[in-house]
Tab-separated table of C-alpha atoms and ligand atoms in Angstrom:
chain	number	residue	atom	x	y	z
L	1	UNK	CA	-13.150	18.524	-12.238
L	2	UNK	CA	-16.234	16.799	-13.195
L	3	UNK	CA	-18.642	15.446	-11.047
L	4	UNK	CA	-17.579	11.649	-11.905
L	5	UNK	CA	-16.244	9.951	-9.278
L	6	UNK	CA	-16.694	12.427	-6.329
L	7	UNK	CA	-15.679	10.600	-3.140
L	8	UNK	CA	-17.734	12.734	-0.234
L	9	UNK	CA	-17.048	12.438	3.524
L	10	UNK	CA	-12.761	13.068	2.950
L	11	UNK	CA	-10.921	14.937	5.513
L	12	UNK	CA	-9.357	17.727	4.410
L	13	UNK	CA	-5.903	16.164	4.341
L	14	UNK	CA	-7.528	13.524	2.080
L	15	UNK	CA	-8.829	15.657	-0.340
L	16	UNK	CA	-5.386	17.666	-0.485
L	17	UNK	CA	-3.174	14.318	-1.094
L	18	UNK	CA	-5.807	13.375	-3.611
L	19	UNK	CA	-5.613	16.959	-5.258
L	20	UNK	CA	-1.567	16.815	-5.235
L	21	UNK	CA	-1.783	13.468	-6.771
L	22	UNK	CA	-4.039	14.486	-9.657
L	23	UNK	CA	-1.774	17.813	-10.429
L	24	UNK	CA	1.579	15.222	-10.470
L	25	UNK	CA	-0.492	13.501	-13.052
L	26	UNK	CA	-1.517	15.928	-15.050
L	27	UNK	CA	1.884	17.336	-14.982
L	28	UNK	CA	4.275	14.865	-15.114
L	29	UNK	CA	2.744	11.719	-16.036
L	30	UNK	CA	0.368	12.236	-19.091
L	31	UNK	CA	2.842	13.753	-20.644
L	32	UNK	CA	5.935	11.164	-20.287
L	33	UNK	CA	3.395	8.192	-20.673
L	34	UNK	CA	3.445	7.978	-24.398
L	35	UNK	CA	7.011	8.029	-25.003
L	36	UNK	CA	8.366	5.936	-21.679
L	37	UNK	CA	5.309	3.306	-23.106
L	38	UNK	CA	6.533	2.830	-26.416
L	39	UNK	CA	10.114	2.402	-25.240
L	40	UNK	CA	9.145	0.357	-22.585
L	41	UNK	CA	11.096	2.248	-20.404
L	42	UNK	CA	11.545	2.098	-16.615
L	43	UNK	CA	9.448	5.728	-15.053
L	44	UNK	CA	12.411	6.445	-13.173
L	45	UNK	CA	11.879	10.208	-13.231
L	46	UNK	CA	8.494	9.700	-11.865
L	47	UNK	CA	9.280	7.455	-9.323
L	48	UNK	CA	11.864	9.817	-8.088
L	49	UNK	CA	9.322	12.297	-7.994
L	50	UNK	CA	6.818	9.948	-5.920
L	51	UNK	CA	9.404	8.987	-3.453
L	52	UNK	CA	9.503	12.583	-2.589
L	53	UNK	CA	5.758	12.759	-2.280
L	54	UNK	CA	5.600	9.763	-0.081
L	55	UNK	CA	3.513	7.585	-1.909
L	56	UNK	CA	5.232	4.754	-1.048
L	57	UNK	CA	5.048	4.916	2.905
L	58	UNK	CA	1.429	6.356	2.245
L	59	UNK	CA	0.188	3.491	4.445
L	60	UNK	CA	2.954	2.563	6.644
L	61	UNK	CA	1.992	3.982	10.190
L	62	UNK	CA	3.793	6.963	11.207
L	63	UNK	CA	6.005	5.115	14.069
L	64	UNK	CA	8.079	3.748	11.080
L	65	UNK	CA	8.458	7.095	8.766
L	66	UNK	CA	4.897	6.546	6.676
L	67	UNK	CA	2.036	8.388	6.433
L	68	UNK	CA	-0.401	6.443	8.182
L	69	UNK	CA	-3.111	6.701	5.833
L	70	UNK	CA	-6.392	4.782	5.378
L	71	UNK	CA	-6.672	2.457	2.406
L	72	UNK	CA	-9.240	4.436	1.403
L	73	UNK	CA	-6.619	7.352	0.550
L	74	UNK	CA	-4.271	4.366	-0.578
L	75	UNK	CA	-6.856	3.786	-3.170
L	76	UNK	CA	-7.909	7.070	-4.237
L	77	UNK	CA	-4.085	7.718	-4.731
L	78	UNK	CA	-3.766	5.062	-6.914
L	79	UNK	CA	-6.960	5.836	-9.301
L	80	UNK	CA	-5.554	8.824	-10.014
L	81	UNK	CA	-2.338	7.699	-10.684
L	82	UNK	CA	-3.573	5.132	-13.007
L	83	UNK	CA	-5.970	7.599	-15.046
L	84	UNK	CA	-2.155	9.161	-16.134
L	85	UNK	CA	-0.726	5.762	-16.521
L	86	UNK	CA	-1.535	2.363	-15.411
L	87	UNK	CA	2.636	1.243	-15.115
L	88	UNK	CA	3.118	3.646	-12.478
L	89	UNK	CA	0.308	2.079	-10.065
L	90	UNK	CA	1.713	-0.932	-10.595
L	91	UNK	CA	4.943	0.187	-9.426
L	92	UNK	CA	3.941	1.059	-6.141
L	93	UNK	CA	1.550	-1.218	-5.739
L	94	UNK	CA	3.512	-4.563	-4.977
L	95	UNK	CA	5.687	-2.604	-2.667
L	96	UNK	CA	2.304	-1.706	-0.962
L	97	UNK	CA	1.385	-5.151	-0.791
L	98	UNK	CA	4.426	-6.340	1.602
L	99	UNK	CA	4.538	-3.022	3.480
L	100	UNK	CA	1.006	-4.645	4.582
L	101	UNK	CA	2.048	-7.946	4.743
L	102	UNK	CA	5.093	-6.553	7.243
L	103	UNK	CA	2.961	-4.540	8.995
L	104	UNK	CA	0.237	-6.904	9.783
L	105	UNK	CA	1.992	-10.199	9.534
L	106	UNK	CA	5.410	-9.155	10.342
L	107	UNK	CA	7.816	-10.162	13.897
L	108	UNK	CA	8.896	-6.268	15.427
L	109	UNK	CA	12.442	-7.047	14.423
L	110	UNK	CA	11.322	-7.549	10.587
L	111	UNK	CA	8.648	-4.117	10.826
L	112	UNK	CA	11.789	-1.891	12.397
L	113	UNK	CA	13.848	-3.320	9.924
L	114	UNK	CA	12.256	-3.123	6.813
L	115	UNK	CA	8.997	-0.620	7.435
L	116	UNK	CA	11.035	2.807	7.585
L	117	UNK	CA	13.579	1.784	4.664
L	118	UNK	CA	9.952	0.577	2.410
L	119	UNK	CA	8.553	4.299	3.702
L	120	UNK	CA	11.288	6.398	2.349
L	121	UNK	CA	11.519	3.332	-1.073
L	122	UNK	CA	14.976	2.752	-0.293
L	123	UNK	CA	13.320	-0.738	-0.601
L	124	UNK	CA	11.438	-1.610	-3.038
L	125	UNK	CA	8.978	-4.453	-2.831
L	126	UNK	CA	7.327	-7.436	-4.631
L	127	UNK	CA	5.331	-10.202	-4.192
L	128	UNK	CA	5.270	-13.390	-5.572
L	129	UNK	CA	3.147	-16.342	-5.783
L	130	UNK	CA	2.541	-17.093	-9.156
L	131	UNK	CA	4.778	-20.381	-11.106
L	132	UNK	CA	4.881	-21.384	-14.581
L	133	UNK	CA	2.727	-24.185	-13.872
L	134	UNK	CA	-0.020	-22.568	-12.134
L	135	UNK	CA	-1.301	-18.863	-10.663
L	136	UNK	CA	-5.240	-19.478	-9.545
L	137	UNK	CA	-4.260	-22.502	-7.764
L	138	UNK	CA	-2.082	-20.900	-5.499
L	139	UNK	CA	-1.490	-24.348	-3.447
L	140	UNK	CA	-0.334	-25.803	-6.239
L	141	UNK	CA	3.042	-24.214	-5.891
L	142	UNK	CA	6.228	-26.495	-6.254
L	143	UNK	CA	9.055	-24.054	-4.927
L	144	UNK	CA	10.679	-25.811	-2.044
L	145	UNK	CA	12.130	-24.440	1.192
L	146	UNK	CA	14.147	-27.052	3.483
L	147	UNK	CA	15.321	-26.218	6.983
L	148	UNK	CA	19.217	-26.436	7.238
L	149	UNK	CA	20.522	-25.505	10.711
L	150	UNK	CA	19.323	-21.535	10.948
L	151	UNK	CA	18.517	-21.414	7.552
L	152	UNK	CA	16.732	-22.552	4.642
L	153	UNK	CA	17.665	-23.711	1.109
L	154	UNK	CA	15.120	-22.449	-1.505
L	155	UNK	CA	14.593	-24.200	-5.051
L	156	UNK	CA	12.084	-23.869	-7.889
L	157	UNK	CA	10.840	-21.241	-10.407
L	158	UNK	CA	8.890	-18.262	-9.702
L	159	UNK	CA	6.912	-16.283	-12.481
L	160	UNK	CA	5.181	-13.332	-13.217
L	161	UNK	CA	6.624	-11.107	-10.401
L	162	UNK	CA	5.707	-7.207	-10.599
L	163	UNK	CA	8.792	-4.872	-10.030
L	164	UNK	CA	10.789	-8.551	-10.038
L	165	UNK	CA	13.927	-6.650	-10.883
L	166	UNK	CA	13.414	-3.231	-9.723
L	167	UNK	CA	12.268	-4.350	-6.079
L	168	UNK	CA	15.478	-5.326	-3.565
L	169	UNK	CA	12.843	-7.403	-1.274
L	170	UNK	CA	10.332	-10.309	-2.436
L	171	UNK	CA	7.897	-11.424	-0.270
L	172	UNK	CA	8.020	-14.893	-1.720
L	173	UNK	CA	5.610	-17.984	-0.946
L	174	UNK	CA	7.001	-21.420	-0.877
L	175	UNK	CA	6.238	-25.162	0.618
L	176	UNK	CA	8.158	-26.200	3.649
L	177	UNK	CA	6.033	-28.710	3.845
L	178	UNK	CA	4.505	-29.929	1.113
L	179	UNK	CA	1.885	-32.697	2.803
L	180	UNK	CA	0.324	-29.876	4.916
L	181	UNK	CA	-1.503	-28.237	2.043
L	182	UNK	CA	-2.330	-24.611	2.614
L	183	UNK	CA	-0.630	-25.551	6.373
L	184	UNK	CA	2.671	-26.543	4.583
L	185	UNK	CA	2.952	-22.889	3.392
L	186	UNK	CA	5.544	-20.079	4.489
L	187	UNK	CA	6.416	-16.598	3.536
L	188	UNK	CA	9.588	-15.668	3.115
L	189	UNK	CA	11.152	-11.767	3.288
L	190	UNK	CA	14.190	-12.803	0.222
L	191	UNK	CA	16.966	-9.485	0.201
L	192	UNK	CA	18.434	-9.030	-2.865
L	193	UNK	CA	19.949	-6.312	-5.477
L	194	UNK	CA	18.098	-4.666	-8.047
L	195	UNK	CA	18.601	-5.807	-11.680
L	196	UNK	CA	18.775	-8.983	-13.827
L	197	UNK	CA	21.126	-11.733	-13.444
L	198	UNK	CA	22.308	-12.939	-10.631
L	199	UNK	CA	20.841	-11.146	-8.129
L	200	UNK	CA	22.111	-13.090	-4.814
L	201	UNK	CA	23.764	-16.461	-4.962
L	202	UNK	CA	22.030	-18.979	-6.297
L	203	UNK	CA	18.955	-16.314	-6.838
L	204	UNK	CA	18.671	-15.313	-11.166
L	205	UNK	CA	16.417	-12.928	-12.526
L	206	UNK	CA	16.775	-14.173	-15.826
L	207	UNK	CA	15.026	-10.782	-18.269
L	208	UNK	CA	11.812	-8.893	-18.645
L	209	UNK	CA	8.848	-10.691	-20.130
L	210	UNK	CA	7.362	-9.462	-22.846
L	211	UNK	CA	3.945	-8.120	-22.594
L	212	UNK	CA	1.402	-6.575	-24.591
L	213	UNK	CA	0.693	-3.503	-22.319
L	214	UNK	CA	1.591	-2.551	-18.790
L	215	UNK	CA	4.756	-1.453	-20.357
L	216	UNK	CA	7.340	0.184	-18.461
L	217	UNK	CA	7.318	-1.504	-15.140
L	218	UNK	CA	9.273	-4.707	-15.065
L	219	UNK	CA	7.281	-8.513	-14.890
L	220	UNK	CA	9.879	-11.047	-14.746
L	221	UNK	CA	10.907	-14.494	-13.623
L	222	UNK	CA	13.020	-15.502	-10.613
L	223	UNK	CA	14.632	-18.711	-10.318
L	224	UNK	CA	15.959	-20.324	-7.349
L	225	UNK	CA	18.758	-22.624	-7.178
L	226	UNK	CA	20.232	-23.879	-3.813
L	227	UNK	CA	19.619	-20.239	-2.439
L	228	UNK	CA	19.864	-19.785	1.368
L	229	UNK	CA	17.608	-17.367	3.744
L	230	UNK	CA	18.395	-17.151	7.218
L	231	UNK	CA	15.642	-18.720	9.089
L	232	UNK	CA	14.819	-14.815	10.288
L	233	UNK	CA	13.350	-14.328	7.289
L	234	UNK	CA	10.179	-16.433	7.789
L	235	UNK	CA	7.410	-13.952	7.765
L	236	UNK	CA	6.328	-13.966	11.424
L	237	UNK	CA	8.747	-16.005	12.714
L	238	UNK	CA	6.477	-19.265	12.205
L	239	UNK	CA	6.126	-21.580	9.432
L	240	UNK	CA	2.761	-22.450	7.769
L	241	UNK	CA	1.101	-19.098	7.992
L	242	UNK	CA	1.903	-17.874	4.283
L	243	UNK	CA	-0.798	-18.891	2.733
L	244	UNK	CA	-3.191	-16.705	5.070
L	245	UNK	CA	-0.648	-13.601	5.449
L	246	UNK	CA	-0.628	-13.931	0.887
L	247	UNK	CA	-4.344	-13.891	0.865
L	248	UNK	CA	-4.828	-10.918	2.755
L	249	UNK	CA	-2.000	-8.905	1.059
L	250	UNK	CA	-3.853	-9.747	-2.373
L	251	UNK	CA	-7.288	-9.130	-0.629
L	252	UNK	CA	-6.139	-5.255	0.086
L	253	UNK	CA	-4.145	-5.454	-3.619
L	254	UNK	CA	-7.869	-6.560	-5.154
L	255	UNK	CA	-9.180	-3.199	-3.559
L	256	UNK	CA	-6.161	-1.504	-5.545
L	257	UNK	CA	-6.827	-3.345	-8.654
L	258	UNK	CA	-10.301	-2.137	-8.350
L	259	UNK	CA	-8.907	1.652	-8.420
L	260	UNK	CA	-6.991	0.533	-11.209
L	261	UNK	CA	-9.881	-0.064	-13.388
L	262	UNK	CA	-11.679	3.350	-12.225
L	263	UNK	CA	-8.719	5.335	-12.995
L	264	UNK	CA	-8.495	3.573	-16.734
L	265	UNK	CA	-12.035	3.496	-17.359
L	266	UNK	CA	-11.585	7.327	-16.297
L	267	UNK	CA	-9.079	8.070	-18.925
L	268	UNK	CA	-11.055	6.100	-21.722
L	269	UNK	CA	-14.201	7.891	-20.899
L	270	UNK	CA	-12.757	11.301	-20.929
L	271	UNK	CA	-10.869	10.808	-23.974
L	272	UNK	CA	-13.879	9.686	-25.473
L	273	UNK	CA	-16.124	12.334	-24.336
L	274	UNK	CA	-13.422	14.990	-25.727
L	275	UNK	CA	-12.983	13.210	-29.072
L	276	UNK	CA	-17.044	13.211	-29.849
L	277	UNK	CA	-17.097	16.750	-28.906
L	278	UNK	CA	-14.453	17.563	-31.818
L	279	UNK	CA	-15.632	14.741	-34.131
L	280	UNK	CA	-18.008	15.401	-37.016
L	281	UNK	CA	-19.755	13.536	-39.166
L	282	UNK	CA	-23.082	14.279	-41.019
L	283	UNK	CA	-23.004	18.229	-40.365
L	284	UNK	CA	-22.956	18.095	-36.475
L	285	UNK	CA	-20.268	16.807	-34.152
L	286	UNK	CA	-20.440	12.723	-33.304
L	287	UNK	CA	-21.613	13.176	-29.556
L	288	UNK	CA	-24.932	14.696	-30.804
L	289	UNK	CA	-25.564	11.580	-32.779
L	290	UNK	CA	-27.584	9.538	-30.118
L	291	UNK	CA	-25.805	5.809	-30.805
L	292	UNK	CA	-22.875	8.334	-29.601
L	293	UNK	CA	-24.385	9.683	-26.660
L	294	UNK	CA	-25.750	6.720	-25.109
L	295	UNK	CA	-22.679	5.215	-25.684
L	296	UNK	CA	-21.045	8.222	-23.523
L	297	UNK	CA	-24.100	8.007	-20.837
L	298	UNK	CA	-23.179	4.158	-20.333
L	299	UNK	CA	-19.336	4.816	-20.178
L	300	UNK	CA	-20.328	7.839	-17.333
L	301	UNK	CA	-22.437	5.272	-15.607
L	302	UNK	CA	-19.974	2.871	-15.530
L	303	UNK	CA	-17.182	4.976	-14.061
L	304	UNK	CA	-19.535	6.315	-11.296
L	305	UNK	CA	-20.562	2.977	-10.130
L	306	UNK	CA	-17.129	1.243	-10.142
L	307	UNK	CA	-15.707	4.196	-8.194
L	308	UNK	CA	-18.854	4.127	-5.364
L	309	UNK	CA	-18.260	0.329	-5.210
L	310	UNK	CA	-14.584	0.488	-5.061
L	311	UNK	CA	-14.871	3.046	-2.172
L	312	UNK	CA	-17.389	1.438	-0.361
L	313	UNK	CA	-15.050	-1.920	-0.051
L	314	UNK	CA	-11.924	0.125	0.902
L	315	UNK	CA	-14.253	2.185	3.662
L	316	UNK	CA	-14.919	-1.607	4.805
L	317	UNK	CA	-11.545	-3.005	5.015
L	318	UNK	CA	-10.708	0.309	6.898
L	319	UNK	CA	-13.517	0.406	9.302
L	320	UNK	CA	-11.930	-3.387	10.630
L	321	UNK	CA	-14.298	-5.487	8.850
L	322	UNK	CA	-14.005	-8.424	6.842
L	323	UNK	CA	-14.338	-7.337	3.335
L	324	UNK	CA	-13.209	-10.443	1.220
L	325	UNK	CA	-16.843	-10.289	-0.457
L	326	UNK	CA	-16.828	-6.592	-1.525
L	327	UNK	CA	-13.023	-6.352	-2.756
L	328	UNK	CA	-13.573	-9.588	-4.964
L	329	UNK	CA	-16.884	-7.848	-6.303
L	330	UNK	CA	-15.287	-4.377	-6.672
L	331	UNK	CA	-12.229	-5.531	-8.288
L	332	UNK	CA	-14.596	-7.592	-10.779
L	333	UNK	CA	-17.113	-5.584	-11.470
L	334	UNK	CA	-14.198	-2.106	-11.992
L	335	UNK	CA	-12.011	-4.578	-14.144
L	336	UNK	CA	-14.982	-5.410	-16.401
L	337	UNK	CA	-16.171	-1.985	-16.757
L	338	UNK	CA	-13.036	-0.505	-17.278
L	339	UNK	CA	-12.904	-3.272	-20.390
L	340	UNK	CA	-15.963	-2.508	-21.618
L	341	UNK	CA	-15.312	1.818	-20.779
L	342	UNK	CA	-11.852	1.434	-22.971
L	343	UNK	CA	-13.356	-0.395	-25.508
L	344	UNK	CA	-16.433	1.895	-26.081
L	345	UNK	CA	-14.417	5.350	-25.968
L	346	UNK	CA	-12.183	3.114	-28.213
L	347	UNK	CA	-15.388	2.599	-30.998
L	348	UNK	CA	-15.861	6.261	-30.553
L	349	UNK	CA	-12.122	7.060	-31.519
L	350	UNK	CA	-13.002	5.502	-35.321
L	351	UNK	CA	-10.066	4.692	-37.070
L	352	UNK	CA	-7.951	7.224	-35.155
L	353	UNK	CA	-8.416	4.849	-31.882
L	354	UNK	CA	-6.278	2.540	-34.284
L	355	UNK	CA	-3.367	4.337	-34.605
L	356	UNK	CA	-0.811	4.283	-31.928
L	357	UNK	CA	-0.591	8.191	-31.895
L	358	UNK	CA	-3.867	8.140	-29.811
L	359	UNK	CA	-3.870	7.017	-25.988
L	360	UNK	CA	-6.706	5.246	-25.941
L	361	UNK	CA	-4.573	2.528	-28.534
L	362	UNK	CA	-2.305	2.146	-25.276
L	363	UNK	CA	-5.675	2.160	-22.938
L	364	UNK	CA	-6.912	-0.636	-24.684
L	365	UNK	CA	-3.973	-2.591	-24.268
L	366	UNK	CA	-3.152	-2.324	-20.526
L	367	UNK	CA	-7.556	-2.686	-19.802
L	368	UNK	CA	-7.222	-6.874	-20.108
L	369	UNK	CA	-4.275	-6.928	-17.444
L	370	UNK	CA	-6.922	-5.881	-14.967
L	371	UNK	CA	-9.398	-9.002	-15.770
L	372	UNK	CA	-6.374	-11.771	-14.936
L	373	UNK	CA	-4.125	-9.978	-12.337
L	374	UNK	CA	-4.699	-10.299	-8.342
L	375	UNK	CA	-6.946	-13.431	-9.163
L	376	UNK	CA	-8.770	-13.811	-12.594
L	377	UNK	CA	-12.743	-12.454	-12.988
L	378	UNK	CA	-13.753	-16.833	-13.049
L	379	UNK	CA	-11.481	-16.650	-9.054
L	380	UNK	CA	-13.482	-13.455	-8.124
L	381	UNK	CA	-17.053	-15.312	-8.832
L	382	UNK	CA	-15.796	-18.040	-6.757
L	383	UNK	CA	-14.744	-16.134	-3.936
L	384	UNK	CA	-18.369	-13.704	-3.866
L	385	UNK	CA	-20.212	-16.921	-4.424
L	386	UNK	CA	-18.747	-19.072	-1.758
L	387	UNK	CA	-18.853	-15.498	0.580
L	388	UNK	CA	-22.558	-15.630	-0.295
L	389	UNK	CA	-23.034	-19.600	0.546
L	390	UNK	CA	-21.419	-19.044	4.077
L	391	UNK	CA	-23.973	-16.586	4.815
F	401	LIG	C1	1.259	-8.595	-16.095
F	401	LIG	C2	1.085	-9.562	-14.979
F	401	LIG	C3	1.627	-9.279	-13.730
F	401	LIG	C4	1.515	-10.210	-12.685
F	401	LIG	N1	2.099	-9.934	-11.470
F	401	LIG	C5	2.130	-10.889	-10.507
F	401	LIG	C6	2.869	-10.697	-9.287
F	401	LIG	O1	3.420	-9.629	-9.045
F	401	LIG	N2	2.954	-11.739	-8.407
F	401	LIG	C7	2.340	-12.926	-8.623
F	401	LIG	O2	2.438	-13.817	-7.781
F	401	LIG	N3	1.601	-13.148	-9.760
F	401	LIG	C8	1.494	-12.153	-10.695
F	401	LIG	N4	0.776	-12.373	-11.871
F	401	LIG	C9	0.159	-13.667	-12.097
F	401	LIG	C10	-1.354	-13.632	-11.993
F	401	LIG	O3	-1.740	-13.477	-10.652
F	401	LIG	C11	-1.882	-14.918	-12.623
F	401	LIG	O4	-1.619	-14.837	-14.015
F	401	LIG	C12	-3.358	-15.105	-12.375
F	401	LIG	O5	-3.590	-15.393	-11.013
F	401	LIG	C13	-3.938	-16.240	-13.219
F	401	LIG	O6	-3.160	-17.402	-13.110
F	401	LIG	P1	-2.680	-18.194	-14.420
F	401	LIG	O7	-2.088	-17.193	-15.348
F	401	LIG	O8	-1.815	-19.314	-13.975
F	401	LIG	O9	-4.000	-18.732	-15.063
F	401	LIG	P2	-4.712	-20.111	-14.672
F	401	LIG	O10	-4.836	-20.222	-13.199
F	401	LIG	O11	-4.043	-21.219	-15.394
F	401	LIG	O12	-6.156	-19.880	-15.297
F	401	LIG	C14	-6.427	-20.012	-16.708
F	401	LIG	C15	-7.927	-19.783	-16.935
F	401	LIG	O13	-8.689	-20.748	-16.220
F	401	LIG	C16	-9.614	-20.102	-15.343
F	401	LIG	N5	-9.728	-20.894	-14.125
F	401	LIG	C17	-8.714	-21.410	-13.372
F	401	LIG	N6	-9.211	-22.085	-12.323
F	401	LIG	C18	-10.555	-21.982	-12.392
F	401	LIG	C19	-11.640	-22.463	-11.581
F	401	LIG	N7	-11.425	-23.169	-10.454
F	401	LIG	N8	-12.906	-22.164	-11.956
F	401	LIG	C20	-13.145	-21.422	-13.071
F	401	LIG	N9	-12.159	-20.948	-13.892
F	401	LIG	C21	-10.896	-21.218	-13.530
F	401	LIG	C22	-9.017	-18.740	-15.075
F	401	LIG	O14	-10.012	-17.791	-14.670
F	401	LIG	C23	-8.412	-18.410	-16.434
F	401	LIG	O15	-9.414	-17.922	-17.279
F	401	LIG	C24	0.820	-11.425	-12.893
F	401	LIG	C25	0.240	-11.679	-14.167
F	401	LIG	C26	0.362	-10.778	-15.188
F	401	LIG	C27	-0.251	-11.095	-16.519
């Protein structure tokens, strides 16, 4: 291993789930990634395979079946896993997201019932916020919940969801009460089968959308039509608190976007650094040109400094302090280096960085997904800036 993105201070059970991590990639995800990518396929073999490992109760405390890890291990976890291939962190990442949002947010029935079923990934979760008609302005949502005896009737159109047909439980934001603003908001836990269609009654997953990378896992659209949740549901037993309990699942989920972007930019740089050693042009191999090798000694820097910031902002959130200010600036400024990373290891690909028989090709499509997901770079700015103001 190379000294990029060294992450000192780990306990030793750290640095062996880390270690495992990076072997299962090596092994059994660089290798698939190509072919599952271009035939968009659903990683089930490697999901399998990380159910076994654990990853997805790596954070849910070890009174419900989990791991009990730190985000800091969460994070490190999912680098790796997105240096092999970006889908797969995206799989468990959503499902991370609610396990928190259970966890912290969650009544005891709702964290007995769901916590040890999420820790084994019996269930699968997702998240969604996100509409046709808007995704930054969160409280701009039109999906409807009205109170009918002990339950609720839910109608409007969801978009965008992560794992929207693979996941069997979306954490789903809606307005009870729509004259409240962000007070009018509620969360609720909706059960439902895997798959497209139907899905529940009066619940459609109407088909996968389309996408230009990020291939693999599923992003779909969930309408709701007259569909009824017992009242139970309601994250936390209250109504108006889902506004909050969304903004600090996403807050965590920037810290994993942030890993994200280190684990890409990872990929890109070493790909690059491997193809410049090979390359030659003029008599002498490409890296020894010096618009080559600066080129490399920016990429390295990059990496290195996303990584320290990324850790630094998960150490924060996992030390109990308010990190809203870090994770918006480590998710920004990994997201825009890993752009930048891909598309410089992608310059010193040539015209082979082209062709889609090179990774880097599939790199450089999955790389812009970063800058818009978990709140765009412009949302970021906005949050570190106002962070700053306050202070
Ligand atoms: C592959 C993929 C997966 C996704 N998964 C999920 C998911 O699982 N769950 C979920 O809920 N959502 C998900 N999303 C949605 C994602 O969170 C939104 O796309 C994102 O928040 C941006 O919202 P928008 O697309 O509506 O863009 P808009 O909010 O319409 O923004 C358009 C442009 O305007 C800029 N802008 C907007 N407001 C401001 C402002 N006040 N100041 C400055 N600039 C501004 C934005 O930065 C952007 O450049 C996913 C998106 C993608 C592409």
């Amino acid at each position: 291993m190379s000294r990029l993105q060294q992450t000192h201070g780990l306990s030793d059970e750290q640095r062996e789930i880390v270690a495992t991590v990076r072997a299962f990639v090596d092994k059994e995800i660089l290798p698939a990634a190509a072919d599952l990518e271009r035939a968009d396929e659903y990683p089930q073999a490697i999901v399998d395979r990380m159910r076994e490992l654990g990853l997805f109760g790596l954070m849910i405390g070890t009174g419900h079946g989990g791991l009990g890890e730190s985000l800091l291990t969460y994070a490190l976890v999912v680098e790796e896993l997105s240096r092999g291939w970006m889908s797969v962190s995206g799989i468990v990442n959503t499902h991370f997201i609610v396990a928190w949002m259970i966890t912290h947010h969650g009544t005891p029935e709702q964290r007995d019932h769901y916590l040890p079923r999420m820790a084994t990934g019996e269930v699968r979760g997702a998240f969604s916020m996100s509409e046709p008609g808007c995704g930054s302005d969160v409280s701009a949502i039109r999906t409807r919940a009205v109170r009918d005896g002990d339950q609720y009737v839910i109608d409007g159109q969801k978009m965008w969801l992560t794992n929207g047909a693979s996941a069997n439980l979306v954490a789903t934001l809606v307005k009870t009460d729509p004259a409240a603003g962000h007070q009018g908001m509620t969360t609720f836990l909706v059960d439902k089968e895997p798959g497209f269609g139907e899905v529940a009654p009066g619940l459609t997953v109407p088909g996968k959308i389309s996408k230009m990378g990020y291939k693999g896992v599923d992003t779909t659209e969930l309408v709701f039509a007259g569909h009824r949740v017992p009242a139970a549901q309601v994250l936390g037993g209250a109504e108006g608190r889902g506004f909050y309990q969304m903004m600090d699942g996403v807050e965590v989920g920037r810290v994993n976007v942030a890993a994200r972007g280190c684990g890409v930019a990872r990929r890109a740089y070493e790909l690059g650094l491997d193809y410049a050693r090979r390359r030659e042009t003029f008599g002498r191999p490409i890296a020894e040109h010096q618009a080559v090798l600066f080129r490399l000694a920016e990429m390295a820097t990059k990496v290195e400094a996303a990584h320290q910031m990324m850790v630094m902002a998960a150490r924060r959130k996992d030390s109990g302090e308010r990190n809203d200010l870090e994770a918006g600036m480590a998710k920004y400024l990994a997201s825009e280096y890993c752009k930048e990373v891909v598309e410089d290891s992608f310059r010193i690909h040539g015209g082979y960085g082209y062709s889609t028989e090179y990774e880097i090709e599939r790199l450089y499509r999955e790389a812009p997904m970063l800058l818009i997901g978990e709140g765009t770079a412009d949302i970021q700015k906005m949050i570190i800036g106002r962070r700053l103001l306050a202070e």
